[in-house]
mmCIF file with all atom_site columns, C-alpha atoms in Angstrom:
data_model
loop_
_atom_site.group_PDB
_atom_site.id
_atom_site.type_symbol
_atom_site.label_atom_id
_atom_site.label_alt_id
_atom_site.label_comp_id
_atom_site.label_asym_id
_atom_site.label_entity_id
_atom_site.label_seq_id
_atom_site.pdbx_PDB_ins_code
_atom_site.Cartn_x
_atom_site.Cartn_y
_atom_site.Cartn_z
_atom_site.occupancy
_atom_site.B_iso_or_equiv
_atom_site.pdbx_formal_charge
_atom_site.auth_seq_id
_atom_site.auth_comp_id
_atom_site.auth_asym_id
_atom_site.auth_atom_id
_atom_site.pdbx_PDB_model_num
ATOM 1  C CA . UNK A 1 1  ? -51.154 22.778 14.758 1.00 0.00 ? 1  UNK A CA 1
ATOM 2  C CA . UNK A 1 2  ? -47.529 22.686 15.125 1.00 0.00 ? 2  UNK A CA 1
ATOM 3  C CA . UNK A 1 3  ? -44.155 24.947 14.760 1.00 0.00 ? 3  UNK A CA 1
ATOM 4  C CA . UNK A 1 4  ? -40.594 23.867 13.286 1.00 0.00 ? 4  UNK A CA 1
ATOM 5  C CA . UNK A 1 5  ? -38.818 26.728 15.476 1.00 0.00 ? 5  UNK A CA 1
ATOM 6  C CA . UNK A 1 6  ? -40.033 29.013 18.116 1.00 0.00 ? 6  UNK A CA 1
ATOM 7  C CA . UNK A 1 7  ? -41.961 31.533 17.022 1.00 0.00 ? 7  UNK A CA 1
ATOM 8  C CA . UNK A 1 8  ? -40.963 34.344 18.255 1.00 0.00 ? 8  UNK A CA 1
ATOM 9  C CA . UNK A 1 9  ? -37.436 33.754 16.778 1.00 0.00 ? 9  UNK A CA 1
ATOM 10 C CA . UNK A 1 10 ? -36.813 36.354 13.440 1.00 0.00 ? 10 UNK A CA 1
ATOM 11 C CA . UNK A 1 11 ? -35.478 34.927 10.507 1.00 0.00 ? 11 UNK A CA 1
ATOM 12 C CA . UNK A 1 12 ? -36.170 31.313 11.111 1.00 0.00 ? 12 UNK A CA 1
ATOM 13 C CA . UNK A 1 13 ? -38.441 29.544 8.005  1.00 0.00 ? 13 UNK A CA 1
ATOM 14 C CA . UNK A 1 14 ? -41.200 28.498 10.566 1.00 0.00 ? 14 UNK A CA 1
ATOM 15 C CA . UNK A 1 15 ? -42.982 25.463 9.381  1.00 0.00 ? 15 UNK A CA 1
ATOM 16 C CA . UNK A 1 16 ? -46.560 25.691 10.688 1.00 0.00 ? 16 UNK A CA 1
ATOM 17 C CA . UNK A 1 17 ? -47.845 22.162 9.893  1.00 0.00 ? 17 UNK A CA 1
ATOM 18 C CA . UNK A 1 18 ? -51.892 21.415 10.299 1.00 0.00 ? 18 UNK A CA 1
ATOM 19 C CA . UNK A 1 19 ? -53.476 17.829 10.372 1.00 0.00 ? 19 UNK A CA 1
ATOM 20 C CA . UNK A 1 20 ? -57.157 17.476 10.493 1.00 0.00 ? 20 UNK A CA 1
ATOM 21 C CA . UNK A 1 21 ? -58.808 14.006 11.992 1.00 0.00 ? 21 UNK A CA 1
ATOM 22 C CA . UNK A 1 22 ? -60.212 13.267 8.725  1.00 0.00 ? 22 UNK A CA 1
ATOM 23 C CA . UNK A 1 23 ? -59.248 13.130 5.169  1.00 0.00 ? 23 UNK A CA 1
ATOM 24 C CA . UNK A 1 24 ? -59.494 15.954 2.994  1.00 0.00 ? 24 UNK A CA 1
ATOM 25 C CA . UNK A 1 25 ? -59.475 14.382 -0.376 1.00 0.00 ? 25 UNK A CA 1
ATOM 26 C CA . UNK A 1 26 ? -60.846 15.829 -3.126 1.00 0.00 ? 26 UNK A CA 1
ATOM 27 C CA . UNK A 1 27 ? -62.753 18.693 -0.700 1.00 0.00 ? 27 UNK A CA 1
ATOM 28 C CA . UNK A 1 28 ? -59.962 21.594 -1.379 1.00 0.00 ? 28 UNK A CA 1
ATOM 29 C CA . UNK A 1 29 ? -56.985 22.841 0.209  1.00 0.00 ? 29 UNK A CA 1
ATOM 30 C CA . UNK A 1 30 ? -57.351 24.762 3.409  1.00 0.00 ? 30 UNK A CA 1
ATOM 31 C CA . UNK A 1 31 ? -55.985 28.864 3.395  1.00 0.00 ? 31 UNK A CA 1
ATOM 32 C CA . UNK A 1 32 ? -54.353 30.574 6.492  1.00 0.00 ? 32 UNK A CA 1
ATOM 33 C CA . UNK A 1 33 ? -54.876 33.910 8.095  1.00 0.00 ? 33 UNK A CA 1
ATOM 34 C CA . UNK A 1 34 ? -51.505 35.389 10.198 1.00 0.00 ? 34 UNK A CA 1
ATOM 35 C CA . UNK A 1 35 ? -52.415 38.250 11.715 1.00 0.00 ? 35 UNK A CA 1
ATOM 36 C CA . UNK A 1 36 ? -49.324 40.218 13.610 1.00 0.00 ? 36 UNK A CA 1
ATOM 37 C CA . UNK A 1 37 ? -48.705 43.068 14.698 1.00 0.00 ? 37 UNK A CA 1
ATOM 38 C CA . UNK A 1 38 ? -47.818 46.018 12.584 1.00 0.00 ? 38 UNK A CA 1
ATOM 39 C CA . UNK A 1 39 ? -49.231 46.484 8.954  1.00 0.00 ? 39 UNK A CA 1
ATOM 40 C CA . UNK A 1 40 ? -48.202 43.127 7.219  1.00 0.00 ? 40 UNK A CA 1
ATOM 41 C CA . UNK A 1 41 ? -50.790 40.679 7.663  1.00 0.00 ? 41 UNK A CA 1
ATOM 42 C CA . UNK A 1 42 ? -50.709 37.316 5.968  1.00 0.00 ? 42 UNK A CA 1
ATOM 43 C CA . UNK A 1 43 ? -54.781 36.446 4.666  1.00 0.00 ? 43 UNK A CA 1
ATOM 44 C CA . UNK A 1 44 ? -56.207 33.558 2.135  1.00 0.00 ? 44 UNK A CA 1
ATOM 45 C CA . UNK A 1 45 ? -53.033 32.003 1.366  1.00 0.00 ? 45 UNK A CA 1
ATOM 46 C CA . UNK A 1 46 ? -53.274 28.312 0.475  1.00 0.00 ? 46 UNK A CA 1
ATOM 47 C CA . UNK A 1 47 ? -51.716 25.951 2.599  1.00 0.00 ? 47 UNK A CA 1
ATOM 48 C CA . UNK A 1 48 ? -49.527 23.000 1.095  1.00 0.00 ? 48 UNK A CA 1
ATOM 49 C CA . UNK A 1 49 ? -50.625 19.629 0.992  1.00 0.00 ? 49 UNK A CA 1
ATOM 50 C CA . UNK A 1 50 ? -48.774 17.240 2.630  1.00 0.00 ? 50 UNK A CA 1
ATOM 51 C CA . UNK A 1 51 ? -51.343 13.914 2.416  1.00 0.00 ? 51 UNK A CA 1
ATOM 52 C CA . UNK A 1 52 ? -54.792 14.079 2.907  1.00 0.00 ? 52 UNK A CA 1
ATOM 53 C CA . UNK A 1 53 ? -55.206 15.238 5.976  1.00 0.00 ? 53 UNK A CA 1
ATOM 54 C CA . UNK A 1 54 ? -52.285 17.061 6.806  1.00 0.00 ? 54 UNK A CA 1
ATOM 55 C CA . UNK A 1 55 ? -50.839 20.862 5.173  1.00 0.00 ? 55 UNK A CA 1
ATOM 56 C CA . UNK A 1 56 ? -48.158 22.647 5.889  1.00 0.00 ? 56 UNK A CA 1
ATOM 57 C CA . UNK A 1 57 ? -47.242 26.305 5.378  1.00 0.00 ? 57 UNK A CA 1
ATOM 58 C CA . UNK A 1 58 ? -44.119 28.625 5.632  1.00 0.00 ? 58 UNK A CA 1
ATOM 59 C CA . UNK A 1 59 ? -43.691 31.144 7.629  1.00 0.00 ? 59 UNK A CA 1
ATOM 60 C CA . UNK A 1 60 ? -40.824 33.575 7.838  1.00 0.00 ? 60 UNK A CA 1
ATOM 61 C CA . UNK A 1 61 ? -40.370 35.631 10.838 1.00 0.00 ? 61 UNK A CA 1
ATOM 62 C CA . UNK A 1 62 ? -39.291 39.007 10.202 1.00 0.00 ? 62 UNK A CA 1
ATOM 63 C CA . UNK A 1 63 ? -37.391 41.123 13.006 1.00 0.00 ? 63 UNK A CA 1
ATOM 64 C CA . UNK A 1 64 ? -39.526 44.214 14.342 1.00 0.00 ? 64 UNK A CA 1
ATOM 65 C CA . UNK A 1 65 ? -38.592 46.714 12.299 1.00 0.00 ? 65 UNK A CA 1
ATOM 66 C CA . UNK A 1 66 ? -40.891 49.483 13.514 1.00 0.00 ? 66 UNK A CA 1
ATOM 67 C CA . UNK A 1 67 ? -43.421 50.019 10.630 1.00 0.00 ? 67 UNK A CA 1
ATOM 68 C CA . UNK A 1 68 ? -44.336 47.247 8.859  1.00 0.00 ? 68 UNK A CA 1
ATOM 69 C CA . UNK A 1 69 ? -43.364 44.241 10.989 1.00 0.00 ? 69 UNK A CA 1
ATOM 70 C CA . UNK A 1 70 ? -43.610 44.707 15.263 1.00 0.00 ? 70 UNK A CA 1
ATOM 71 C CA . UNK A 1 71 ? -42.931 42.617 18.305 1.00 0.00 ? 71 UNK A CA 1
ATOM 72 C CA . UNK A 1 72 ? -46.239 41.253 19.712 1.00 0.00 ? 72 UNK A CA 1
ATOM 73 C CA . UNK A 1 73 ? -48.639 38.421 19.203 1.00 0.00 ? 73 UNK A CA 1
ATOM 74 C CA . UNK A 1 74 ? -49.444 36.765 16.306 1.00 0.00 ? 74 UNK A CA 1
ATOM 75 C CA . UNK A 1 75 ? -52.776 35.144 15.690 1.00 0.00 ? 75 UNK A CA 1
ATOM 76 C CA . UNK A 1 76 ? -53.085 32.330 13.300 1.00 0.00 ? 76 UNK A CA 1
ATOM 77 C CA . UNK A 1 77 ? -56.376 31.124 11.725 1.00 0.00 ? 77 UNK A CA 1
ATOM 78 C CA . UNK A 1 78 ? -57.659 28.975 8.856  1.00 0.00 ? 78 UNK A CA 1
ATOM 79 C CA . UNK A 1 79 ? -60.594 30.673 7.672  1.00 0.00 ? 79 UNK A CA 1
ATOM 80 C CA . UNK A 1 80 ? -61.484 28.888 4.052  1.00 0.00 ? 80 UNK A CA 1
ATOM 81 C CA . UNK A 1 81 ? -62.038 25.834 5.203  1.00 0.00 ? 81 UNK A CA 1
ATOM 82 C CA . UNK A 1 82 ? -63.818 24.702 1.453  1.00 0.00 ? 82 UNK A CA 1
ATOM 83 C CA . UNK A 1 83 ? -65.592 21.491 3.270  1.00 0.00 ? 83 UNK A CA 1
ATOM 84 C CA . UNK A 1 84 ? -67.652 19.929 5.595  1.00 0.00 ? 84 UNK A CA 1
ATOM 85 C CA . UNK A 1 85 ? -66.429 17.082 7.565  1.00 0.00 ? 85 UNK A CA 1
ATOM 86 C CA . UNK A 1 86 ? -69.265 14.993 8.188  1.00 0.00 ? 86 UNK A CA 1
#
């Protein structure tokens, strides 16, 4: 997994960009889980395909503002993974 931009910078369009070791042709597209601090989580989204084995996804980061969006750590999964590499 890799970043465009730092992540910790607000308003940057963070490209998070995901390539597997094999091919994923045919097996679905992978989803991804953001979960940050404050009460805006990101959860199931489908990822972009970029080839076969590689997806991408955007990723705004939004200045703390308090409520809804907070400085702190950010934890980044991909939890639908619709296939089994064999």
């Amino acid at each position: 997994m890799t970043y465009s931009h730092n992540p910790t910078s607000p308003s940057l369009d963070n490209l998070i960009t995901v390539t597997y070791s094999e091919d994923l042709d045919g097996a679905g597209v992978p989803t991804i889980d953001i979960d940050q601090v404050g009460t805006t989580d990101i959860a199931g989204v489908a990822m972009t395909p970029v080839s076969a084995s590689t997806y991408t996804y955007n990723y705004d980061v939004i200045a703390d503002n308090g409520t809804t969006y907070q400085n702190g750590t950010a934890y980044v999964g991909f939890p639908a993974v619709p296939f089994d590499l064999a």
